[in-house]
Coordinates of C-alpha atoms in Angstrom, one line a residue:
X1 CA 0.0 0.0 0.0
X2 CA 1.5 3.1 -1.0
X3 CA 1.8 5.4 1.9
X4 CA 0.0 8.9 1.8
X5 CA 1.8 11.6 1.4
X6 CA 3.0 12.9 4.9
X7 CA 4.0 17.0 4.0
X8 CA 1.7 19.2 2.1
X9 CA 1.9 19.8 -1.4
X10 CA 4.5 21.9 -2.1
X11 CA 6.2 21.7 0.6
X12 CA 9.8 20.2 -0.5
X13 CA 11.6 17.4 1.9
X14 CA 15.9 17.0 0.6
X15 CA 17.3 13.9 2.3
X16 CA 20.8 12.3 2.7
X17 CA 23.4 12.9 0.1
X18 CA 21.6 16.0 -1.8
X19 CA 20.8 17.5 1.2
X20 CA 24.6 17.7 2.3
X21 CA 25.0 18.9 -1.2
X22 CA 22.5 22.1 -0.7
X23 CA 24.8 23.0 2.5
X24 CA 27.6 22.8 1.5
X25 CA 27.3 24.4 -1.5
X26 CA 25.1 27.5 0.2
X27 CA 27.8 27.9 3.1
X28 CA 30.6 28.0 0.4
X29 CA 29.1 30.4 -1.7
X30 CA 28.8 32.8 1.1
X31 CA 31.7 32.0 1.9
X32 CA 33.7 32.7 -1.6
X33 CA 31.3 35.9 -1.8
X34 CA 32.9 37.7 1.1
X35 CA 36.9 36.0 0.5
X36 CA 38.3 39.0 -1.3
X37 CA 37.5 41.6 1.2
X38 CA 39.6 39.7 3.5
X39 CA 43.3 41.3 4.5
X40 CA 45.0 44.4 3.8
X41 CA 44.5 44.6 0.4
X42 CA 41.0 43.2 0.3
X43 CA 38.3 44.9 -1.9
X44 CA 35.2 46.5 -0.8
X45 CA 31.6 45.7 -2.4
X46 CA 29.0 48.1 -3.0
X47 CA 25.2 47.3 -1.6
X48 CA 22.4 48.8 -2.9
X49 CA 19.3 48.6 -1.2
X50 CA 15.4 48.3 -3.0
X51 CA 13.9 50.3 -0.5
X52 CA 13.0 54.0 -1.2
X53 CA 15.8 56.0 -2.2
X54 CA 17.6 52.8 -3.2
X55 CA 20.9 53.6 -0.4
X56 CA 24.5 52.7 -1.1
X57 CA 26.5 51.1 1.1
X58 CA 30.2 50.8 -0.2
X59 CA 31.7 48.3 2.6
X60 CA 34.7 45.6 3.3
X61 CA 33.2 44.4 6.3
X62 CA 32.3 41.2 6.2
X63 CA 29.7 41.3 8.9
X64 CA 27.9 44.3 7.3
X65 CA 27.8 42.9 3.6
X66 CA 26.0 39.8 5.0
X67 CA 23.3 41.2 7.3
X68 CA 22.7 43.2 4.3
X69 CA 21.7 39.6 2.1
X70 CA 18.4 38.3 1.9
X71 CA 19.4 35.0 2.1
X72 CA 17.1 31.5 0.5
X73 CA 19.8 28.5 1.5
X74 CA 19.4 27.1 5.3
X75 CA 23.2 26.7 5.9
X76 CA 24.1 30.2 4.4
X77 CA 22.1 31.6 7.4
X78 CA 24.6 29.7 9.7
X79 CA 27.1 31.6 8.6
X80 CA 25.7 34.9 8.3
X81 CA 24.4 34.4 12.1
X82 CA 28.2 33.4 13.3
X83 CA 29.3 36.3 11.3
X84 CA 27.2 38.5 13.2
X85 CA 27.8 37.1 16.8
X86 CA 31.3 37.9 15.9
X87 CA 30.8 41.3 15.4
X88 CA 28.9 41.7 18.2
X89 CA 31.1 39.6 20.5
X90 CA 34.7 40.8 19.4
X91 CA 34.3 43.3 16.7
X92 CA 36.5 42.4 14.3
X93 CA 36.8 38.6 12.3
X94 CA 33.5 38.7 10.7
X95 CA 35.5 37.8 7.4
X96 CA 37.4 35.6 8.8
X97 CA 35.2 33.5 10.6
X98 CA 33.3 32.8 7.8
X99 CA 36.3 31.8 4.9
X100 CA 37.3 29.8 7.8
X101 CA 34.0 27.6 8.3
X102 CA 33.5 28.0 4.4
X103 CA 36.9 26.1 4.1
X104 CA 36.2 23.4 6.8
X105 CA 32.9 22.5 4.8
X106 CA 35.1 22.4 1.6
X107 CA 37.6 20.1 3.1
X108 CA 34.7 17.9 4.9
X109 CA 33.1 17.5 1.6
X110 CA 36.2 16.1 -0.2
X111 CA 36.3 13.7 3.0
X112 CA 32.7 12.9 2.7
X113 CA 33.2 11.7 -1.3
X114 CA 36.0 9.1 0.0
X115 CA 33.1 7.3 2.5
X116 CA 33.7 8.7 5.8
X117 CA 31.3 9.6 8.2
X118 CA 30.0 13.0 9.1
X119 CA 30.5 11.9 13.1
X120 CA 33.7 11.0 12.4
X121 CA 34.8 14.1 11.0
X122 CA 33.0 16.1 13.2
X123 CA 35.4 13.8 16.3
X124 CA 38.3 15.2 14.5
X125 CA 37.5 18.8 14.3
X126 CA 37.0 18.8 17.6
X127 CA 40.1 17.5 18.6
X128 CA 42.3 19.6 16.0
X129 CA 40.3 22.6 17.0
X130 CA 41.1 22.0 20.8
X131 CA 44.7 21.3 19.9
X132 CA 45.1 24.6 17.7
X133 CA 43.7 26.7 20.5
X134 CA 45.9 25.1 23.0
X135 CA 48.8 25.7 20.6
X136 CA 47.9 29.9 20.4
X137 CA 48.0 29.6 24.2
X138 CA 51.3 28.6 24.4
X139 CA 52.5 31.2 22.1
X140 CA 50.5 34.5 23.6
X141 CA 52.0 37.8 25.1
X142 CA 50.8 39.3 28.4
X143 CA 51.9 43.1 28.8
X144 CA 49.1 44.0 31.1
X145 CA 51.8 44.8 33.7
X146 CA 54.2 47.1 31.8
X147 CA 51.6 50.1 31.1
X148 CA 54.2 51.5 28.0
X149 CA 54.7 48.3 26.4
X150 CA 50.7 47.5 26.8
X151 CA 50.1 50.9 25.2
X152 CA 52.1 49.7 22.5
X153 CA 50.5 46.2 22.5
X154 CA 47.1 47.8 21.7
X155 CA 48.4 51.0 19.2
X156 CA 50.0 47.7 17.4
X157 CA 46.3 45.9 17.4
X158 CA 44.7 49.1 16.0
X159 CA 47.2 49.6 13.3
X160 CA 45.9 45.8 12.3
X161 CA 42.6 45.8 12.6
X162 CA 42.4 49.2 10.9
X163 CA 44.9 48.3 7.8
X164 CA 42.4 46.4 5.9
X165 CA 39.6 49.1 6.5
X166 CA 39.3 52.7 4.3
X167 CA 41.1 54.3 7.2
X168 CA 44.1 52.2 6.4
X169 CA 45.8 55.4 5.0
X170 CA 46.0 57.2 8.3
X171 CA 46.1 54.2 10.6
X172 CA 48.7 56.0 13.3
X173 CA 46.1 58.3 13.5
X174 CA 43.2 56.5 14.4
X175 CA 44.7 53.5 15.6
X176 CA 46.2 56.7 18.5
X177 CA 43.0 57.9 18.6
X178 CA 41.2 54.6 19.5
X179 CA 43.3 53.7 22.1
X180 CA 43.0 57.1 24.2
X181 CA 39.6 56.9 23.7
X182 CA 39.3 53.3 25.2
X183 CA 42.1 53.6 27.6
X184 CA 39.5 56.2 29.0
X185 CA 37.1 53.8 30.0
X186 CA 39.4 52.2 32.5
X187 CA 38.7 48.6 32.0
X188 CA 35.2 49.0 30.7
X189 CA 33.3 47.1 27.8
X190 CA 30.8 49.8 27.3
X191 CA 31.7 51.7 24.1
X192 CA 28.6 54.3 24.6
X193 CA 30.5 56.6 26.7
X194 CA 32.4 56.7 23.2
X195 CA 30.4 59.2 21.3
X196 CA 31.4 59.2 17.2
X197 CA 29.9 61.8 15.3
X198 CA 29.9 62.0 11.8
X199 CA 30.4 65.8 9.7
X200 CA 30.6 65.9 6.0
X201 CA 33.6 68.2 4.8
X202 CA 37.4 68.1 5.2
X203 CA 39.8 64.8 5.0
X204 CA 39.8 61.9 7.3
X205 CA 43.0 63.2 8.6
X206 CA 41.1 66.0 9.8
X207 CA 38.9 63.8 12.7
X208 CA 40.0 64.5 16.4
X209 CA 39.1 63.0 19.7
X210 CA 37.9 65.5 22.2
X211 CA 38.0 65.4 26.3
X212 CA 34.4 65.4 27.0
X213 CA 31.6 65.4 25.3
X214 CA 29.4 67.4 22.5
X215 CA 25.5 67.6 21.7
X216 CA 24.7 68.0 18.4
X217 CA 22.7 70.8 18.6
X218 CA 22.2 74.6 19.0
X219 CA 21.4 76.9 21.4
X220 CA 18.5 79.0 21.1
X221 CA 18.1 82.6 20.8
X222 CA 18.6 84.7 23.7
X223 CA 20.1 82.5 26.0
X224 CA 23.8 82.8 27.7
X225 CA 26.4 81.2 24.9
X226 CA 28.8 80.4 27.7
X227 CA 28.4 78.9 31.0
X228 CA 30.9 77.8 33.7
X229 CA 30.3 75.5 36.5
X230 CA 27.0 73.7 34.9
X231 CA 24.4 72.3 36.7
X232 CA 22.5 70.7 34.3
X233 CA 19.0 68.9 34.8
X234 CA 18.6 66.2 32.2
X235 CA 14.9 65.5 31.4
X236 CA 12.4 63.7 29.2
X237 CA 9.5 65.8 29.7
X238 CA 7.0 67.6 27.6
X239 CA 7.5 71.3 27.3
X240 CA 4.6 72.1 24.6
X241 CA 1.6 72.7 26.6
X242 CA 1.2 76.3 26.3
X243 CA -1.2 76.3 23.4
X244 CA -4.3 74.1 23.0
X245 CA -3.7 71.8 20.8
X246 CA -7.1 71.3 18.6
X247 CA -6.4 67.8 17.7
X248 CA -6.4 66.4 20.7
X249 CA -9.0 68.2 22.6
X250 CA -13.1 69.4 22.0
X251 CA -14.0 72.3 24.0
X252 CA -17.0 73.9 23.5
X253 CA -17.7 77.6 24.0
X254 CA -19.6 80.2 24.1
X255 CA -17.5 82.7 23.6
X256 CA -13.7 83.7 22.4
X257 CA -13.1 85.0 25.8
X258 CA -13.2 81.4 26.9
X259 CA -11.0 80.2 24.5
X260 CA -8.4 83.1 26.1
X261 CA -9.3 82.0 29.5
X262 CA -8.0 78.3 28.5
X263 CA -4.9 78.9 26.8
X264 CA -4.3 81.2 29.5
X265 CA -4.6 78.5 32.5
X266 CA -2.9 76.5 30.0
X267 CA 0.0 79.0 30.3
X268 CA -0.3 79.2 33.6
X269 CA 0.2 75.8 34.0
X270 CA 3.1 76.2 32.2
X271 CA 4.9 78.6 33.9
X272 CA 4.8 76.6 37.5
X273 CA 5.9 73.9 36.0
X274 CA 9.5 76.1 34.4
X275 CA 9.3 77.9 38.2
X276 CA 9.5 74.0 39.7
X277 CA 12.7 73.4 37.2
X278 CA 14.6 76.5 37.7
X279 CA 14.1 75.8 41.5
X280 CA 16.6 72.6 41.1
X281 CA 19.0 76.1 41.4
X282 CA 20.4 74.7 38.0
X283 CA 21.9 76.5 34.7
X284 CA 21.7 74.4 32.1
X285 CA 18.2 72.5 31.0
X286 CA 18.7 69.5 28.9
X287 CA 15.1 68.1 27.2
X288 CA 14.6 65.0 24.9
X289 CA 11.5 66.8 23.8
X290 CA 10.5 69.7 22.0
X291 CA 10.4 73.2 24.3
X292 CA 7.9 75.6 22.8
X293 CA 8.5 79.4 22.9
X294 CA 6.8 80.4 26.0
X295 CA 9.1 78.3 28.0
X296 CA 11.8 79.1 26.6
X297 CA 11.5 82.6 26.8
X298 CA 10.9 82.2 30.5
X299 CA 14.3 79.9 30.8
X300 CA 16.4 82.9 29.3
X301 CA 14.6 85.3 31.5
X302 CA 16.2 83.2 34.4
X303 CA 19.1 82.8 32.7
X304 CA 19.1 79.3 31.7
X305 CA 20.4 77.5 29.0
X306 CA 17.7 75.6 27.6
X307 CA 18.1 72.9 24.8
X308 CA 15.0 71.1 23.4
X309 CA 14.9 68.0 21.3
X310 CA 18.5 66.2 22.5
X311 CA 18.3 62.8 20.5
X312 CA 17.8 59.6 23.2
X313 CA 21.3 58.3 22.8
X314 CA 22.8 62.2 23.1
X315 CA 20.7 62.4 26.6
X316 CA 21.4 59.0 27.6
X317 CA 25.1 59.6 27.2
X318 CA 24.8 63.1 28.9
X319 CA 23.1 61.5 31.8
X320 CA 25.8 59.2 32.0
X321 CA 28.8 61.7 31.4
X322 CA 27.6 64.5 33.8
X323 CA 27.1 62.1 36.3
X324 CA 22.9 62.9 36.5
X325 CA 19.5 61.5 35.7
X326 CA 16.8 61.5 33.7
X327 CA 13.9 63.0 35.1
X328 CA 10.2 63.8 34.2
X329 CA 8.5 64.9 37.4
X330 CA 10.1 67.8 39.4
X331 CA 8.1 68.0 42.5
X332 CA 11.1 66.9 45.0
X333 CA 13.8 69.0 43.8
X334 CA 16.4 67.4 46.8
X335 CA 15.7 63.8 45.1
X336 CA 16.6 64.6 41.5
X337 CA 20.3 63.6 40.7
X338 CA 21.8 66.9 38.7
X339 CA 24.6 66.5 36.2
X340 CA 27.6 68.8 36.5
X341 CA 30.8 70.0 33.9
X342 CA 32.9 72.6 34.5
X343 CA 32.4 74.7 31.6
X344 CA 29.8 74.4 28.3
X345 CA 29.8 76.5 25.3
X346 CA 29.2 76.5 21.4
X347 CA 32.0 75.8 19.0
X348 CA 32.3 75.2 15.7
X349 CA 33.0 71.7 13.1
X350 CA 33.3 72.7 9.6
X351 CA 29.9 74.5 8.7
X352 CA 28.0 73.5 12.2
X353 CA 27.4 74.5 15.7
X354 CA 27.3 72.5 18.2
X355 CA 27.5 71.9 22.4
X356 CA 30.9 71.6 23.5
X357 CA 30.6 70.2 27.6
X358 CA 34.3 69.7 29.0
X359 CA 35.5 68.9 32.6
X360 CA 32.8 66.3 32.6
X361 CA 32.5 64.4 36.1
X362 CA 33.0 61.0 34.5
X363 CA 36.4 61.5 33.0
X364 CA 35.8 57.9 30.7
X365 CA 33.4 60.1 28.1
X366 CA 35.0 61.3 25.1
X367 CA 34.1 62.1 21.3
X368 CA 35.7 61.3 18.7
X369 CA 34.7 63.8 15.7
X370 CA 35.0 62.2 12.5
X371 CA 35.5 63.6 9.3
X372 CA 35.4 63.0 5.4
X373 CA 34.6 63.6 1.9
X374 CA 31.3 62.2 1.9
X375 CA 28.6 60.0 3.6
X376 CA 29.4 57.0 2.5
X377 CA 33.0 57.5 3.6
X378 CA 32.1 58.6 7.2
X379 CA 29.5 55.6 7.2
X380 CA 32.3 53.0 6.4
X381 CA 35.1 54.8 8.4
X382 CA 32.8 54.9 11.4
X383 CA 32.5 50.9 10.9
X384 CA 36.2 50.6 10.8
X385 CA 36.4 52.7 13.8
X386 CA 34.1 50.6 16.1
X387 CA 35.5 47.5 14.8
X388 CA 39.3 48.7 16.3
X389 CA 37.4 50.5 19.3
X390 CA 35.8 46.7 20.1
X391 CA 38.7 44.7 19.5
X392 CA 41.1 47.2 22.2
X393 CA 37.9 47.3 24.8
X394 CA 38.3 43.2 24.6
X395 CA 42.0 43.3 24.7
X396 CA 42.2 45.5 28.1
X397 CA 40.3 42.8 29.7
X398 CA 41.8 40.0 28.2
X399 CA 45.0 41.2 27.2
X400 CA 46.8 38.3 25.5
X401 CA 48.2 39.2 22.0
X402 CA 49.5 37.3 18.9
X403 CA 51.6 38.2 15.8
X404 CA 49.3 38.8 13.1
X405 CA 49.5 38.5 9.3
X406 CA 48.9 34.6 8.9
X407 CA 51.4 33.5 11.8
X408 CA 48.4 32.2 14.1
X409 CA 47.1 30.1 11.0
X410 CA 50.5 28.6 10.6
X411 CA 51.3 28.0 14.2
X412 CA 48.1 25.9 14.5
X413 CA 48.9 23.9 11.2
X414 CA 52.1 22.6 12.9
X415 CA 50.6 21.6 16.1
X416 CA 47.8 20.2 14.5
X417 CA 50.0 18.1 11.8
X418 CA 51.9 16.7 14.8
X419 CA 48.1 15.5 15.9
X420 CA 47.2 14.2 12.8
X421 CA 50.2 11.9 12.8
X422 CA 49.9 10.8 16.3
X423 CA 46.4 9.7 16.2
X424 CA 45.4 6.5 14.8
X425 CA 42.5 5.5 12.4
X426 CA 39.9 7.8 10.0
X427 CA 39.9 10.9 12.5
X428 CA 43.6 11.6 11.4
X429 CA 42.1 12.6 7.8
X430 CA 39.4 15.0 9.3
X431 CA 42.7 16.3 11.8
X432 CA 44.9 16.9 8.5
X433 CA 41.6 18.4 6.3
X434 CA 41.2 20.8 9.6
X435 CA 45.2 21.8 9.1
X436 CA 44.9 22.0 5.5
X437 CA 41.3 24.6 6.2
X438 CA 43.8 26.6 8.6
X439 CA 45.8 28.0 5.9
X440 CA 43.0 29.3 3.6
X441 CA 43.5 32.8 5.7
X442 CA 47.4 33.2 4.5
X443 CA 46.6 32.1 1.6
X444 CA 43.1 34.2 1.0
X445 CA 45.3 37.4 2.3
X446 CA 48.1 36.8 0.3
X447 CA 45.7 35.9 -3.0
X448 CA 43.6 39.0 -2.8
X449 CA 47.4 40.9 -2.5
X450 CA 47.9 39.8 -6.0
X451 CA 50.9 37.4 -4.6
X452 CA 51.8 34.1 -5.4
X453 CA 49.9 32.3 -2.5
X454 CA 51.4 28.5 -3.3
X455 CA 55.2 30.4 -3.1
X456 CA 54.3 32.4 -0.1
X457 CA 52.8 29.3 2.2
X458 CA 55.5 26.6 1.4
X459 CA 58.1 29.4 2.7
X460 CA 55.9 30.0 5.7
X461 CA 55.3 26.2 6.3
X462 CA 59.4 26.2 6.2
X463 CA 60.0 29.0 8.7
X464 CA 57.3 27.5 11.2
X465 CA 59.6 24.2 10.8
X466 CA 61.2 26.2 13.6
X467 CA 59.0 26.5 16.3
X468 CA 60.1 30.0 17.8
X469 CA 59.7 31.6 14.4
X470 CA 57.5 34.7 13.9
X471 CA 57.2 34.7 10.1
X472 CA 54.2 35.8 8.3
X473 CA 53.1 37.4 5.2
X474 CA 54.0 40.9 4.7
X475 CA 51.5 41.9 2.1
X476 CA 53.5 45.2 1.5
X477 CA 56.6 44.0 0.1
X478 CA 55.2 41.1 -1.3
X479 CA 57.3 38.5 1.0
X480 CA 57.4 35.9 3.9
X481 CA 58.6 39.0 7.0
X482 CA 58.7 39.2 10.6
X483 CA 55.5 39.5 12.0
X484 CA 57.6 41.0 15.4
X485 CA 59.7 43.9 13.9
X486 CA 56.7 45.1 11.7
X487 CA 54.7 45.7 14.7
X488 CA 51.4 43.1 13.3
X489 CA 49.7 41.7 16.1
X490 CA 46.3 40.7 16.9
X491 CA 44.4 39.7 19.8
X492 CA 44.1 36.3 21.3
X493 CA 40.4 36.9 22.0
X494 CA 39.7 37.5 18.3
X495 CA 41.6 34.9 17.1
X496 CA 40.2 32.6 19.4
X497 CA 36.5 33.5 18.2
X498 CA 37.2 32.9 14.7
X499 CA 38.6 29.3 15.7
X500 CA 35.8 28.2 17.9
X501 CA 32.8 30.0 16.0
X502 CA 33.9 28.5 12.7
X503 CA 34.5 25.1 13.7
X504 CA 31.0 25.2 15.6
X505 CA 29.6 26.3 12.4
X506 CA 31.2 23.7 10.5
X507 CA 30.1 21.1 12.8
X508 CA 26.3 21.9 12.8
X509 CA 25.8 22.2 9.0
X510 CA 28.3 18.7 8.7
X511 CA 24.9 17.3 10.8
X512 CA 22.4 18.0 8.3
X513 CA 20.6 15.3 6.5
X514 CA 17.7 16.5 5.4
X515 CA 16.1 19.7 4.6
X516 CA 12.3 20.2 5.0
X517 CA 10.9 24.0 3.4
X518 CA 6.9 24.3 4.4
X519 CA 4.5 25.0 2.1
X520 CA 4.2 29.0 1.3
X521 CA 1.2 30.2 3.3
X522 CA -1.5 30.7 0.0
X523 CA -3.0 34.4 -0.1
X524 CA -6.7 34.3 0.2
X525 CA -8.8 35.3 -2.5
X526 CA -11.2 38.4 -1.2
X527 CA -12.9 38.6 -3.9

C-alpha cells in the first residue's frame, strides 16, 4: 500500500546525500562571496538597497555585507548568524570567521566523497580545533603589567585591525585615537561613553578626539552662549503645553473669551511647572523633547540654557557623562540627581554649531569627531572605527596578543599536523583536512594581494619548521617577513573567536541530513 503523502503539497523534503550537497554548497558560496575583502589589500563591495531612495552602502566588512543579504539556502544563514555574533562579541573577524567555516565545509566534503562519516569528521575537528587553541595559548604575550609596552600592545592591534579598513591610510592616526579613547574607560566594555559623530567636509586626517563630550545641537536665541560650573537637569519631559492643541482636545464655548481663558490657565500651568525646574537652582536644561516658545523665553529670563529636542542616545550619554539622571517629574527638587561640567559652550565643526561640555564628572566620556569627503566614507570609516574601538575594549580585559598576518594560522597547522600523525585510524584525515582549512586565511590574504599564494605558504610552512619563528606574510613588500619587527599583532580573543565559531559552524551544517521547506502560506482570495 503506497503510503499517503506525509507534508503538504509543495512543501519540498531533501534527504541524505543531496541535502549535504545544498549545504555545503550555500555555506561555500557565502563563503567565496565575502573572501576578497579579507586582509590588507581586500576589496570593498558596494550594496544597494530596493527600498526607497535605493541607499549605497560601499563596505569591506564582512559582517555588514552579510546582514545586508536576503538569504534563500538554510546553511548560508549559519554563517551569516556566526558572522554576526562575531561582530557583536569581538568586533573584528566577521570575514574571517566565515572563509574559515566555508573552508572546513570544503575540506569535509572532499572527505565525505571518499566514505567517511560525518561523526567522524566532526570527532576530529573537535580535537584539531582544541589542539590549535591550545597551541595559540602557548604562544600568547601578556603586557598588562608594563603600562608602556601594553600601550604599544594595543596602538599595534589598531594599526591591524584598521589596515584592511578605508582608514588604512591614516592608521597611526586612528589607531592613537582609539586607544586614548578606550584607555579612557578604564577597564570598561561599554563603548557608549564613546560618542562618534559623523560631519561631512574636510579629510579623514582632519577627525580629532575630544576630552568630553558634544551635543549635536544649537542653542536657542537669547540664551547665555557660555556657561561655567554647569548644573545641568537632564529630562524627558513635555514642554509644549502652552497652546491648546485642537487635535487632541473638543472644547465647546460660548465665547472667544473662553478660548483666552484656557490657553491662558494652559499658560499658567506652564509657567509653575519652568518655576519647579529653575528651582533645582540649576543652569543648564537638557530636554529630549521639544520646548515651545513660552518656555523658553521664560528659561532665558532666568538665565538658563535651555536645549530642546537632544536625540535619546545624546541624553542618555549626557546622563551618564555629567554624572545625572533623567527626570520627568520635578516635585522633589532634593531627590533629583543633577549632572555637573565645569564649563559648556558653542564651538564650531566645519559648517555646524554644536554643544561643546568639558570637565565632565566621569572622565571615561570622550568624542571622537569624524570627518570626510562624503557619507558613505564617514558611514564605512565609522565601521572601521568601532571595529578597532571593540577589539582594544576586549584586549584591556583580556590582554593576550598574537603576531598577526597569517602567523596564528601557521602555528596551528604545525601543532595540529603533529596530531594528525599521532592519532590513529579515519579521525587523522578530518585532523589533516582541519590543518589543510587553517591555511585558507594566509593564503586568502596573500591571494587578494595579487601574490603568489602557493610560493608564499611553502616558505611560511618552512620558517614554522622552527617553532620560535615569527614569520608571516607581509603583504606590503610582497614577502614571507617578521610578524615582530613590523609591529602586526592581533588579539588572542579575536583569534580565538574565529577558531571556535567557525568550527562550531562547520560542525552543525556537517549534521544535516535533510532539509524540510513548508509550504508557502497561499494568499486568500477576497474577492
Amino acid at each position: 500500500m503506497a503510503i499517503e503523502r506525509l507534508l503538504k503539497d509543495e512543501a519540498t523534503e531533501e534527504k541524505g546525500e543531496r541535502a549535504r550537497m545544498a549545504s555545503f554548497v550555500g555555506a561555500m558560496a557565502i563563503a567565496d562571496l565575502v573572501k576578497t575583502t579579507l586582509g590588507p589589500k581586500g576589496m570593498d563591495k558596494i550594496l544597494q538597497s530596493t527600498g526607497r531612495g535605493h541607499n549605497v552602502t560601499v563596505t569591506n566588512d564582512g559582517a555588514t555585507i552579510l546582514k545586508s543579504l536576503h538569504i534563500d539556502n538554510p546553511a548560508a544563514k549559519v554563517l551569516v548568524d556566526i558572522s554576526k555574533v562575531q561582530d557583536d562579541e569581538v568586533g573584528d573577524g566577521t570575514t574571517s570567521v566565515v572563509v574559515l567555516a566555508g573552508e572546513l565545509l570544503r575540506e569535509a566534503e572532499k572527505l565525505i566523497m571518499s566514505k567517511i562519516h560525518p561523526m567522524t569528521i566532526i570527532e576530529g575537528y573537535r580535537m584539531a580545533a582544541e589542539c590549535a587553541r591550545n597551541a595559540l595559548l602557548k604562544r600568547t604575550t601578556d603586557n598588562k603589567e608594563d603600562p608602556e609596552k601594553f600601550r604599544s600592545d594595543l596602538l599595534k592591534i589598531a594599526t591591524t585591525t584598521l589596515c584592511s579598513k578605508i582608514l588604512s591610510q591614516d592608521k597611526e592616526h586612528f589607531a592613537k585615537l582609539a586607544v586614548d579613547a578606550v584607555l579612557k574607560l578604564k577597564g570598561s566594555t561599554n563603548l557608549e561613553s564613546i560618542q562618534i559623530i559623523k560631519k561631512a567636509g574636510g579629510s579623514l586626517s582632519d577627525s580629532f578626539l575630544d576630552e568630553g563630550f558634544i551635543l549635536d545641537k544649537k542653542i536657542g536665541i537669547g540664551q547665555p552662549k557660555r556657561i561655567e560650573n554647569a548644573r545641568i537637569l537632564v529630562a524627558n519631559t513635555a514642554m509644549d503645553t502652552d497652546k491648546v492643541k485642537i487635535y487632541g482636545a473638543r472644547v465647546r464655548v460660548d465665547s472667544m473669551a473662553k478660548v483666552a481663558q484656557i490657553e491662558t490657565a494652559e499658560k499658567e500651568k506652564m509657567r509653575e511647572k519652568v518655576q519647579k525646574i529653575v528651582a533645582h537652582g540649576i543652569n543648564c536644561f537638557v530636554n529630549r523633547q521639544l520646548i515651545y516658545n513660552f518656555p523658553e523665553e521664560l528659561f532665558a529670563d532666568a538665565g538658563i540654557l535651555a536645549i530642546e529636542h537632544a536625540d535619546f542616545d545624546g541624553i542618555e550619554r549626557l546622563a551618564l557623562v555629567t554624572g545625572g539622571e533623567i527626570a520627568s517629574t520635578f516635585d522633589n527638587p532634593e531627590s533629583v540627581k543633577l549632572g555637573r561640567c565645569k564649563l559648556i559652550e558653542e564651538i564650531m565643526i566645519g559648517e555646524d554649531k554644536l554643544i561643546h561640555f568639558s570637565g565632565v564628572d566621569m572622565g571615561q566620556a570622550c568624542t571622537i569627531v569624524l570627518r570626510g569627503a562624503s557619507s558613505h566614507v564617514l558611514d564605512e570609516a565609522e565601521r572601521s572605527l568601532h571595529d578597532a574601538l571593540c577589539v582594544l575594549s576586549q584586549t584591556v580585559n583580556d590582554s593576550r596578543v598574537l603576531y598577526g598576518g597569517g602567523w596564528p594560522e601557521m602555528v596551528m597547522t604545525r601543532e595540529v599536523d603533529e596530531l594528525a600523525r599521532r592519532t590513529p585510524g579515519k579521525k587523522s584525515h578530518a585532523i589533516e583536512a582541519f590543518s589543510r582549512a587553517l591555511q585558507i586565511i594566509p593564503t586568502t590574504i596573500a591571494d587578494n594581494a595579487g601574490l603568489d599564494s602557493a610560493e608564499l605558504i611553502s616558505r611560511l610552512r618552512a620558517e614554522h619548521h622552527n617553532a620560535a619563528s615569527a614569520a608571516g606574510i607581509d603583504v606590503l613588500s610582497g614577502t614571507v617577513g617578521d610578524m615582530e619587527k613590523l609591529g602586526i599583532s592581533e588579539a588572542f580573543k579575536v583569534k580565538q573567536a574565529v577558531l571556535l565559531s567557525a568550527t562550531e559552524a562547520a560542525e552543525m551544517i556537517l549534521r544535516v541530513d535533510e532539509i524540510i521547506s513548508c509550504a508557502p502560506r497561499r494568499r486568500e482570495d477576497r474577492m
